mmCIF file of C-alpha atoms (C1' of nucleotides) in Angstrom:
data_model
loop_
_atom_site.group_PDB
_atom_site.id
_atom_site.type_symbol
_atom_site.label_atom_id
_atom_site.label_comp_id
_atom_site.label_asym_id
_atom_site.label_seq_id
_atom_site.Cartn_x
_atom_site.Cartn_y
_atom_site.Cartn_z
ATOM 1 C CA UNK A 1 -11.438 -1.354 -22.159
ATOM 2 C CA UNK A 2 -10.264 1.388 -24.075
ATOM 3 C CA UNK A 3 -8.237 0.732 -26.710
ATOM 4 C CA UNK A 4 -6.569 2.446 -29.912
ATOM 5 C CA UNK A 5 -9.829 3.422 -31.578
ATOM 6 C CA UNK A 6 -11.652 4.510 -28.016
ATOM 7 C CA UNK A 7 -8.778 6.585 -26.996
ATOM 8 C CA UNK A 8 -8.474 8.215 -30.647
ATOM 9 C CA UNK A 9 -12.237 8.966 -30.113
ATOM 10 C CA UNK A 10 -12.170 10.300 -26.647
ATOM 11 C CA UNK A 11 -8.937 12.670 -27.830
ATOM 12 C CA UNK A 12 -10.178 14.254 -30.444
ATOM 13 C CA UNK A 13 -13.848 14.591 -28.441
ATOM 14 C CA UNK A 14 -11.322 16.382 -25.436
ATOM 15 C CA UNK A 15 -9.173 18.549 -28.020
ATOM 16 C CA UNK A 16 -11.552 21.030 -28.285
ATOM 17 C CA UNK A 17 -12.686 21.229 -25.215
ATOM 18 C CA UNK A 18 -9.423 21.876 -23.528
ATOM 19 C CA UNK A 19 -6.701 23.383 -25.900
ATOM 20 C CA UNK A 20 -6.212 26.733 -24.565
ATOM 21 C CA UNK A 21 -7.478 26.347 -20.898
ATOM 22 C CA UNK A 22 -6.392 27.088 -17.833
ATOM 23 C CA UNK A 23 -5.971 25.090 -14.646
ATOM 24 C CA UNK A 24 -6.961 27.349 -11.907
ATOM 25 C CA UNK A 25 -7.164 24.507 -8.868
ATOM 26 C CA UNK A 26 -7.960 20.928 -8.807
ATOM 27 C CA UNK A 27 -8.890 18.431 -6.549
ATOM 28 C CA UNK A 28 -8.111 14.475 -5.765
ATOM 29 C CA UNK A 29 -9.619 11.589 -4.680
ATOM 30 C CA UNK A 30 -8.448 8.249 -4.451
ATOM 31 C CA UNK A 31 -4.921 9.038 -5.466
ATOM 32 C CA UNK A 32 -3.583 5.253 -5.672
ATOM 33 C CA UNK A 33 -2.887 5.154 -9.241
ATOM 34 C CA UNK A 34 -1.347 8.197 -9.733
ATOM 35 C CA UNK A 35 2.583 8.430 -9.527
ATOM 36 C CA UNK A 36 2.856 11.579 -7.433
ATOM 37 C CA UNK A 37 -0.475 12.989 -6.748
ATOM 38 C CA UNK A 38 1.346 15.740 -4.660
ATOM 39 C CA UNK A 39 3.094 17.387 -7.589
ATOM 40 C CA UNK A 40 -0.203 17.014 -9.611
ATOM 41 C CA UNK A 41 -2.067 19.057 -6.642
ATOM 42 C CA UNK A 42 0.625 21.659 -6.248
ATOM 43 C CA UNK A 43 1.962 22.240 -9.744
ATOM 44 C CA UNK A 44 -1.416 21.987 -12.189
ATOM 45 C CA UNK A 45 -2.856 24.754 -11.072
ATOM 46 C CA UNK A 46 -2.148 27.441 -13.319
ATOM 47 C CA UNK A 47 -1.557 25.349 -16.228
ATOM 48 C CA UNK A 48 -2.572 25.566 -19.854
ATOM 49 C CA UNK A 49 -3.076 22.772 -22.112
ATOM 50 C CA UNK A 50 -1.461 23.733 -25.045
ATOM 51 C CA UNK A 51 -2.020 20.594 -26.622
ATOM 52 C CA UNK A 52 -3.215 16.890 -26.312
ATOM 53 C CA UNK A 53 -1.763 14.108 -28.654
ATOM 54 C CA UNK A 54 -2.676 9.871 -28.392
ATOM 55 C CA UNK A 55 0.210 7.783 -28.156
ATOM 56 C CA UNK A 56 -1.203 4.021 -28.528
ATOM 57 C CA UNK A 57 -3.578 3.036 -25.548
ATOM 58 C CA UNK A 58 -2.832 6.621 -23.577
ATOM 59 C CA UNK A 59 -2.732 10.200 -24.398
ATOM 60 C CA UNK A 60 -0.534 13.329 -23.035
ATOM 61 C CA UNK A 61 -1.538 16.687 -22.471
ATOM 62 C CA UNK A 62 1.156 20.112 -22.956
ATOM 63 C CA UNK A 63 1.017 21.748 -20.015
ATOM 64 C CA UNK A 64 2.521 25.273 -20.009
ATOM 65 C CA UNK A 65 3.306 27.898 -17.428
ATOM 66 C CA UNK A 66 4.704 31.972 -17.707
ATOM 67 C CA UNK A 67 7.125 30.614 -15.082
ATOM 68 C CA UNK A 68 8.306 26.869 -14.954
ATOM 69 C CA UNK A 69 9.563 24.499 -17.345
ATOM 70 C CA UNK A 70 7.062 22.870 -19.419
ATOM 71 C CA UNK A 71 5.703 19.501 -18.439
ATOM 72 C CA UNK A 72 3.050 16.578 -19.587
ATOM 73 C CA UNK A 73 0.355 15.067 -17.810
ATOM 74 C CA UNK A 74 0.326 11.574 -18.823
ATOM 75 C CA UNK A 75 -3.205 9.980 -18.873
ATOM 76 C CA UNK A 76 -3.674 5.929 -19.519
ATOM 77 C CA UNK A 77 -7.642 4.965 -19.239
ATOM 78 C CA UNK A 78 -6.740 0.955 -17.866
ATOM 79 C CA UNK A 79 -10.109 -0.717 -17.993
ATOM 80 C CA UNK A 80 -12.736 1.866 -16.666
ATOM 81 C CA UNK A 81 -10.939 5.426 -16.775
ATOM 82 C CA UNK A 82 -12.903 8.306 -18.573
ATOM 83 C CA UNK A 83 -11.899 12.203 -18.917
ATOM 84 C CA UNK A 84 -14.556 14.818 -19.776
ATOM 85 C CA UNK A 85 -15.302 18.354 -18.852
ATOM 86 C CA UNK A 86 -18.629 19.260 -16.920
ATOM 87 C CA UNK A 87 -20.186 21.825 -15.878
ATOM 88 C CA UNK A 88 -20.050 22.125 -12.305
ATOM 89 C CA UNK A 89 -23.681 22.382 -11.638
ATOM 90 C CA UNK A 90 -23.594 18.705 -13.160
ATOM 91 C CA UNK A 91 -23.546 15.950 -10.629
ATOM 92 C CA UNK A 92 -20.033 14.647 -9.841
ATOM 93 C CA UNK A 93 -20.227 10.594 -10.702
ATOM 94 C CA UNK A 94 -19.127 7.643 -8.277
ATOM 95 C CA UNK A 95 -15.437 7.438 -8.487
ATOM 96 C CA UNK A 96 -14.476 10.621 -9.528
ATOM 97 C CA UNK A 97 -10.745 10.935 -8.480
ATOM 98 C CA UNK A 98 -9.496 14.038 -10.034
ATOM 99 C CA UNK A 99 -11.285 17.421 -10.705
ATOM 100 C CA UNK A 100 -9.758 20.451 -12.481
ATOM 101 C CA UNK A 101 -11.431 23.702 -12.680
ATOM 102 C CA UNK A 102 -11.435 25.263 -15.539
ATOM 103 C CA UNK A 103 -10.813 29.346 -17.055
ATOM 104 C CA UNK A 104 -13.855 28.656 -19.109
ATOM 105 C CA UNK A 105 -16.131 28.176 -15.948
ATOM 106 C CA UNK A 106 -16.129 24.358 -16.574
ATOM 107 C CA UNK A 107 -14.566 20.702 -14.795
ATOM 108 C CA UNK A 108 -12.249 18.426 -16.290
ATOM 109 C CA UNK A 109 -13.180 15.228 -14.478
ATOM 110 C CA UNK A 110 -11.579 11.706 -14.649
ATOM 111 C CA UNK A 111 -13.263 8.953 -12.944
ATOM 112 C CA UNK A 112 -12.291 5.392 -12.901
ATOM 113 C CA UNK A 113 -14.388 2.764 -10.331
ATOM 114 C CA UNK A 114 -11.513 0.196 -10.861
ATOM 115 C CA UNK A 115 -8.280 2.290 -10.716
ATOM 116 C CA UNK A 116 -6.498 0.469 -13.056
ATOM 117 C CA UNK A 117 -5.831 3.754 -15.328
ATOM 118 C CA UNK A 118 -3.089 5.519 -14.758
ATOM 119 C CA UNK A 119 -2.203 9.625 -14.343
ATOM 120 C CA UNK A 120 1.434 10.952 -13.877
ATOM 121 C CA UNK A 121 3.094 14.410 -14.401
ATOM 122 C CA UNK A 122 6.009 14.147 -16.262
ATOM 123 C CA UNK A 123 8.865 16.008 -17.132
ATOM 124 C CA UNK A 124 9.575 16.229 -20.921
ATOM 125 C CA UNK A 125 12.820 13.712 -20.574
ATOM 126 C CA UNK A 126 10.366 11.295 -18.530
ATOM 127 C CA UNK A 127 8.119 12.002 -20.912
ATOM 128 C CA UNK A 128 10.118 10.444 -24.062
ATOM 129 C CA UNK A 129 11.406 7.829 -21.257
ATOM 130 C CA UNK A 130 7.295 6.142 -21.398
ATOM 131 C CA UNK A 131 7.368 6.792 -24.967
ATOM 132 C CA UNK A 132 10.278 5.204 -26.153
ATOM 133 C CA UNK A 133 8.537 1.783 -24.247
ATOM 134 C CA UNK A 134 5.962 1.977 -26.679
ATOM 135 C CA UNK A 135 5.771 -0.196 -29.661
ATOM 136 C CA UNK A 136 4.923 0.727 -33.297
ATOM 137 C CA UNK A 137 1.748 2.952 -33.848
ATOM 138 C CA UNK A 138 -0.414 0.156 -35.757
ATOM 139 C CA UNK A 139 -2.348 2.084 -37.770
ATOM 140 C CA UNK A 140 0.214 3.368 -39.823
ATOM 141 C CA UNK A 141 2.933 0.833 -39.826
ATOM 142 C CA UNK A 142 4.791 -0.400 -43.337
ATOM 143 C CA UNK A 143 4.628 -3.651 -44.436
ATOM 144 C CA UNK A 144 8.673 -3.819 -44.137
ATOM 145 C CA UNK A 145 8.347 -2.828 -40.208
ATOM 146 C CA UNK A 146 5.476 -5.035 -39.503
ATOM 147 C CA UNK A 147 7.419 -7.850 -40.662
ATOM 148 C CA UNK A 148 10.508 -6.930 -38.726
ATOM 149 C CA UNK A 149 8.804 -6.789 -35.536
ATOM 150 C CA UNK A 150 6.499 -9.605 -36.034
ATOM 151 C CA UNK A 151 8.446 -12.263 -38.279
ATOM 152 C CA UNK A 152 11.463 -13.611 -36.353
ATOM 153 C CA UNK A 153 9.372 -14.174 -32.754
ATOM 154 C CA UNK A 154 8.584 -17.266 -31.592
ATOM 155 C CA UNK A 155 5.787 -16.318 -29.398
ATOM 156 C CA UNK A 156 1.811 -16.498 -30.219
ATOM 157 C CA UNK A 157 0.398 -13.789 -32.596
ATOM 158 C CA UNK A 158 -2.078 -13.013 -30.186
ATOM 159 C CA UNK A 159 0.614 -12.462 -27.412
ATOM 160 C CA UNK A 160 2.497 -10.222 -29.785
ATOM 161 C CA UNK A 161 -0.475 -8.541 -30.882
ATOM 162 C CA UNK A 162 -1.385 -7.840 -27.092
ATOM 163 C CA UNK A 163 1.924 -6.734 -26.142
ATOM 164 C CA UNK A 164 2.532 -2.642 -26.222
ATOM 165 C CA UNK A 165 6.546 -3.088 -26.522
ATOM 166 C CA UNK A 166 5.477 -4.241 -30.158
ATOM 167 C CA UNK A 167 2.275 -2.383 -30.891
ATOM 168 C CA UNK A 168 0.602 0.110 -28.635
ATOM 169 C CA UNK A 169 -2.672 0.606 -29.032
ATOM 170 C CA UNK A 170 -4.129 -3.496 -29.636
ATOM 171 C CA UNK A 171 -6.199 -4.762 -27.032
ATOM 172 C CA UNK A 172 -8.465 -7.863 -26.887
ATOM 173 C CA UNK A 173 -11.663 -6.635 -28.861
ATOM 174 C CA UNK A 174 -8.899 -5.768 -32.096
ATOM 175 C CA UNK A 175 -6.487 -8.492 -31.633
ATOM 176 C CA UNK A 176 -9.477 -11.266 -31.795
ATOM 177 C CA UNK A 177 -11.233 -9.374 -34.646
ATOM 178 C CA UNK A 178 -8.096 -8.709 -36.873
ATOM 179 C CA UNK A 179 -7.112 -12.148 -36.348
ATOM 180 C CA UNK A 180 -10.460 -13.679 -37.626
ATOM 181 C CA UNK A 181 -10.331 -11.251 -40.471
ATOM 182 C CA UNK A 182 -7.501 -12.662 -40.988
ATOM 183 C CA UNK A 183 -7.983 -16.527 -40.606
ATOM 184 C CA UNK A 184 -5.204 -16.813 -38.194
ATOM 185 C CA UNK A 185 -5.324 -18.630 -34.496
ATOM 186 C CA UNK A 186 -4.271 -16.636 -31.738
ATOM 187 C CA UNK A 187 -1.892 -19.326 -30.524
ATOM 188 C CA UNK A 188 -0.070 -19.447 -34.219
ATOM 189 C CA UNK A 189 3.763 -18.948 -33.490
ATOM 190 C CA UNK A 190 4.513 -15.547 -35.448
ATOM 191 C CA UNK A 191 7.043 -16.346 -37.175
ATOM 192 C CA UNK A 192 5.486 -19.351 -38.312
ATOM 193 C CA UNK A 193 2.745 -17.228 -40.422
ATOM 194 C CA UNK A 194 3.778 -17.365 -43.874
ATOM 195 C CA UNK A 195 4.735 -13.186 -45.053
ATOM 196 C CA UNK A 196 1.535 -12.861 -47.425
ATOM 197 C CA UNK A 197 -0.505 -13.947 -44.520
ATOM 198 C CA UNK A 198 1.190 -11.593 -42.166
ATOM 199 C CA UNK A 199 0.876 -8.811 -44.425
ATOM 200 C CA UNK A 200 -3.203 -9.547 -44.535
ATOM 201 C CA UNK A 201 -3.241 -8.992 -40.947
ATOM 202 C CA UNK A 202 -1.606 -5.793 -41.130
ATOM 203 C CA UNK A 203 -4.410 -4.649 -44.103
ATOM 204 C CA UNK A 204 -7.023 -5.720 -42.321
ATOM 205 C CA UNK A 205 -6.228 -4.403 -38.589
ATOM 206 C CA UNK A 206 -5.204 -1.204 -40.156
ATOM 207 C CA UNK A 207 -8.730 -1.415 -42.435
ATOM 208 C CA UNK A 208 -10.634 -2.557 -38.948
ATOM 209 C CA UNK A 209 -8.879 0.159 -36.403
ATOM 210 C CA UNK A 210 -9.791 3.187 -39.225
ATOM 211 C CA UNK A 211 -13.551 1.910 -39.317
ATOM 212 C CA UNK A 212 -13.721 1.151 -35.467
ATOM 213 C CA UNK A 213 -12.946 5.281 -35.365
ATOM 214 C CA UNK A 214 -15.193 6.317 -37.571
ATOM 215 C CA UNK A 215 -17.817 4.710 -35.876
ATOM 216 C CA UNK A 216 -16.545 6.211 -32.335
ATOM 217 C CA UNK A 217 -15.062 2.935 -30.867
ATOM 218 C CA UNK A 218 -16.331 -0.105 -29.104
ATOM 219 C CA UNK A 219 -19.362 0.226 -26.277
ATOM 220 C CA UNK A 220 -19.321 -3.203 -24.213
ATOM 221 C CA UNK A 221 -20.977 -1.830 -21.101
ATOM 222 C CA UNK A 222 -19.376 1.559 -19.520
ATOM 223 C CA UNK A 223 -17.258 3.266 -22.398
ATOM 224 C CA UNK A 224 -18.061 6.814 -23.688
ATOM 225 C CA UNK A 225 -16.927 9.178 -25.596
ATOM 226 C CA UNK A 226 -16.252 12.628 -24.283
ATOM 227 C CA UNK A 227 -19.681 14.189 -24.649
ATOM 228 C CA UNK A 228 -20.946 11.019 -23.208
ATOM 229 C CA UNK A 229 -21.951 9.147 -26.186
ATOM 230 C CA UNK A 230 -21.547 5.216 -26.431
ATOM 231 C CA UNK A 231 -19.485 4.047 -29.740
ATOM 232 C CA UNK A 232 -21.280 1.694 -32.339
ATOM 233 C CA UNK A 233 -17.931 -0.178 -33.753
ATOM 234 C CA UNK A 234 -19.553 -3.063 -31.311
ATOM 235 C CA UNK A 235 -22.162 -3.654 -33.600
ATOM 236 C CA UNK A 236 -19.345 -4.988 -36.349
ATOM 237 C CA UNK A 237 -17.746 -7.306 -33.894
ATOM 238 C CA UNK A 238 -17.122 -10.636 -35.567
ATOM 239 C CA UNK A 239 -15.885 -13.106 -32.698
ATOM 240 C CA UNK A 240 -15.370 -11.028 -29.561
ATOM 241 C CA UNK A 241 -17.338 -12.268 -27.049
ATOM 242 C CA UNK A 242 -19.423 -14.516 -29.541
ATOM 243 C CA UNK A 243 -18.482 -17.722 -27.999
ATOM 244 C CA UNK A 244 -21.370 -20.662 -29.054
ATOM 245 C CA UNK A 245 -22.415 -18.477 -32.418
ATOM 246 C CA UNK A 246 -22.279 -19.303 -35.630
ATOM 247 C CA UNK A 247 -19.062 -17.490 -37.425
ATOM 248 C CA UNK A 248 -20.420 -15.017 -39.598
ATOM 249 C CA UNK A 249 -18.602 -17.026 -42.582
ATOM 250 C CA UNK A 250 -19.256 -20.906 -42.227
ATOM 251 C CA UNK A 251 -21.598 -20.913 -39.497
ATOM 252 C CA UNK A 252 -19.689 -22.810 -36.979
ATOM 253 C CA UNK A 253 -19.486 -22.063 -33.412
ATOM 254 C CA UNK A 254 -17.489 -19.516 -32.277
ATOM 255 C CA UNK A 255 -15.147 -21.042 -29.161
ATOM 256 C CA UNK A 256 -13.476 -19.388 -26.811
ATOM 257 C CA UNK A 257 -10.199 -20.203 -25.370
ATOM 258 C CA UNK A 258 -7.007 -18.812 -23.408
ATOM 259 C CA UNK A 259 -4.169 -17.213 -25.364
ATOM 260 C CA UNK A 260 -1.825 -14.837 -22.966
ATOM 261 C CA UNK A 261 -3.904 -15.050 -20.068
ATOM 262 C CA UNK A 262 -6.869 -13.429 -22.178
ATOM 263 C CA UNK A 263 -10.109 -14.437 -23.427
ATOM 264 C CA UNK A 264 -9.876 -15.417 -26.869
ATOM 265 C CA UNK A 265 -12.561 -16.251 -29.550
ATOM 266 C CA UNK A 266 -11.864 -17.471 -33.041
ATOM 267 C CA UNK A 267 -13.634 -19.408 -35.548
ATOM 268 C CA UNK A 268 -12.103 -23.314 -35.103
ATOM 269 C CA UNK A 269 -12.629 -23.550 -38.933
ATOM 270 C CA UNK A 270 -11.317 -20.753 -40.572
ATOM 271 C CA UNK A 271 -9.047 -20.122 -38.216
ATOM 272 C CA UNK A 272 -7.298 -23.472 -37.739
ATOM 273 C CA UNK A 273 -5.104 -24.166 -34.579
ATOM 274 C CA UNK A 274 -1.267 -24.800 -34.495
ATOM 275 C CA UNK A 275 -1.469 -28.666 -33.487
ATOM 276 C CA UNK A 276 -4.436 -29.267 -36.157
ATOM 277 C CA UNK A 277 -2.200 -27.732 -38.984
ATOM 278 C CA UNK A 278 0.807 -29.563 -37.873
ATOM 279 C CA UNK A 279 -1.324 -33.258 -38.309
ATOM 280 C CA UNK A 280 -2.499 -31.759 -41.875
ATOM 281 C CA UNK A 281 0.650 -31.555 -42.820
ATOM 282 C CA UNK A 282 2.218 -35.087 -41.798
ATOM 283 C CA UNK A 283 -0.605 -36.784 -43.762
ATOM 284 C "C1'" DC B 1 13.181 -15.526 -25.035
ATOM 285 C "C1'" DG B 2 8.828 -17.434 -23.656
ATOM 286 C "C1'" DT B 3 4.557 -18.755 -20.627
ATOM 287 C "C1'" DT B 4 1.500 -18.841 -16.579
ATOM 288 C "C1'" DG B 5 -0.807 -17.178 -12.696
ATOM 289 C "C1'" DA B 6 -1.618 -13.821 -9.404
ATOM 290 C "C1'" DA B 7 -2.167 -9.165 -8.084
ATOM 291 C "C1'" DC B 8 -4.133 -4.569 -8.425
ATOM 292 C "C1'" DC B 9 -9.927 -2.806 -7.822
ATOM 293 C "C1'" DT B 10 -15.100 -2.444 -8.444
ATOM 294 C "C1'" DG B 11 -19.162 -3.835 -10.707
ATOM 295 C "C1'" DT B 12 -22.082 -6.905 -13.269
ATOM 296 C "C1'" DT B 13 -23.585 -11.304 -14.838
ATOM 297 C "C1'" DT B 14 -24.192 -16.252 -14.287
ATOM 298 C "C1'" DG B 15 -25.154 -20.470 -11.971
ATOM 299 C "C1'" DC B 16 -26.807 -23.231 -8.270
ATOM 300 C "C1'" DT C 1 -34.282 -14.740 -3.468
ATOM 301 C "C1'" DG C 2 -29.447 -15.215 -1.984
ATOM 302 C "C1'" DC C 3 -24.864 -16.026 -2.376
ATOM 303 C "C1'" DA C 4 -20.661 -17.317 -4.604
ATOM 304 C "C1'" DA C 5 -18.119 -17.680 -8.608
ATOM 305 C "C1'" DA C 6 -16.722 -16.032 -12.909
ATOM 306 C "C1'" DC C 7 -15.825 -12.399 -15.753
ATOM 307 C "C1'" DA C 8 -14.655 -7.595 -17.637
ATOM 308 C "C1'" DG C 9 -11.732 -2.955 -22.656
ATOM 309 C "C1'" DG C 10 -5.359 -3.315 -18.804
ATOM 310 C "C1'" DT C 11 -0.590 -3.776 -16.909
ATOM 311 C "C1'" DT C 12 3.049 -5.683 -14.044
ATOM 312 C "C1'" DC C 13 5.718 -8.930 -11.567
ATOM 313 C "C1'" DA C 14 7.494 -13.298 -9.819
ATOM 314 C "C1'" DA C 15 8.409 -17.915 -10.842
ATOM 315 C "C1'" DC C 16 9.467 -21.392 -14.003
#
DNA sequence: CGTTGAACCTGTTTGC
DNA sequence: TGCAAACAGGTTCAAC
């Protein structure tokens, strides 16, 4: 589940922990979603993590060496991934598929029961290669950029919204909630949505991603933070997963529907659909 | 350019 | 209780 504001968390909750330290060996598991688990096994090991930066929905970690070139691990979470450091009298969890010992005496685990995260070693002109496929940073695009990216599309917000090309970092729990903030369906053609109302969506899911960190993220059932802590930005959801309950503006029902293959819940009121503004307007 | 549905995997919740 | 279906924060690919 993690998204922009879970990932942010879990960096900065890692940075400390890591910056400075060593690989001295590591071990694998399941090694299915890794690109090339054998270079991981052979060429970590010695290692230090000079840095580690979020880019969107993932995060990288500066890897350097007295020796060879520098390189990055790349880390993306998928649905169920987590990365924390242990010590290693602490019981390894089910589905732990990478474990790094540490210079400091302590692991760096990642487990991940459904494997849909992603690891990868990358050189630095890989590197910028995954980069460069990322979209915008949301949380501090301009109002000009947003409306480049966003205004001439003919596809559904919510698709657009989804879509890491244009943004990285928006999954379903943001796109839904800035959209409701917002009073705009996620089937709305973008380019459609008049500019004023465009440019509300970018206040408010800049406004909601900055709060959603503060408050550590979004806990639905399994994510934590990196000292194990759940986040509490749940607790402000508006629509996600509210389907049946009353919006927390006019009381109607929450519905749920499917935009881009995903879940989606918006307020059928204040956030009126394509075909029912397109009768409004004939009459 | 777009959309849809399936696939990748495990675990939990829901419904009969 | 038991079992099957539906669903989950994500991405990718083929087919239309």
């Amino acid at each position: 589940m993690p998204e922009l504001p879970e990932v942010e968390t879990l960096v900065c909750g890692l940075r400390p922990h890591i910056t400075g330290r060593t690989i001295l060996s590591v071990r694998l598991g399941k090694t299915d979603f890794m690109d090339n688990p054998a270079e991981i096994e052979r060429d970590l090991p010695g290692c230090k993590m000079v840095s580690i930066t979020r880019h969107g929905k993932f995060f990288s970690i500066a890897l350097e060496t007295p020796e060879s070139p520098p390189q990055r691990l790349f880390v993306h979470l998928g649905m169920t991934g987590h990365l924390a450091t242990f010590a290693p009298s602490e019981p390894e969890e089910k589905h732990t598929h990478l474990v790094a010992s540490l210079d400091d005496g302590r692991e760096l685990r990642y487990t991940d029961p459904r494997r849909f995260g992603r690891i990868a070693l990358f050189s630095p002109t890989e590197f910028q290669k995954v980069l460069a496929s990322n979209g915008a940073e949301p949380l501090d695009i301009s109002s000009v950029e947003f409306q480049r990216v966003l205004g001439a599309r003919h596809a559904r917000i919510k698709a657009l919204l989804l879509d890491q090309h244009v943004f990285g970092g928006i999954g379903n729990i943001y796109a839904d909630e800035s959209l409701w903030r917002a009073r705009i369906h996620p089937a709305r053609i973008a380019a459609r949505i008049h500019p004023s109302r465009l440019e509300e969506l970018r206040r408010t899911l800049q406004r909601l991603l900055r709060e959603a960190i503060l408050l550590r993220g979004s806990s639905i059932s399994d994510y934590r933070d990196a000292d194990g802590q759940p986040g509490r930005f749940q607790l402000r959801h508006r629509v996600y997963d509210r389907e049946g309950k009353p919006c927390f503006r006019c009381r109607v029902a929450i519905r749920r529907t499917t935009v881009a293959g995903r879940s989606s819940y918006f307020c059928p009121r204040c956030q009126p659909s394509p075909s029912s503004r397109r009768s409004r307007r004939q009459r």
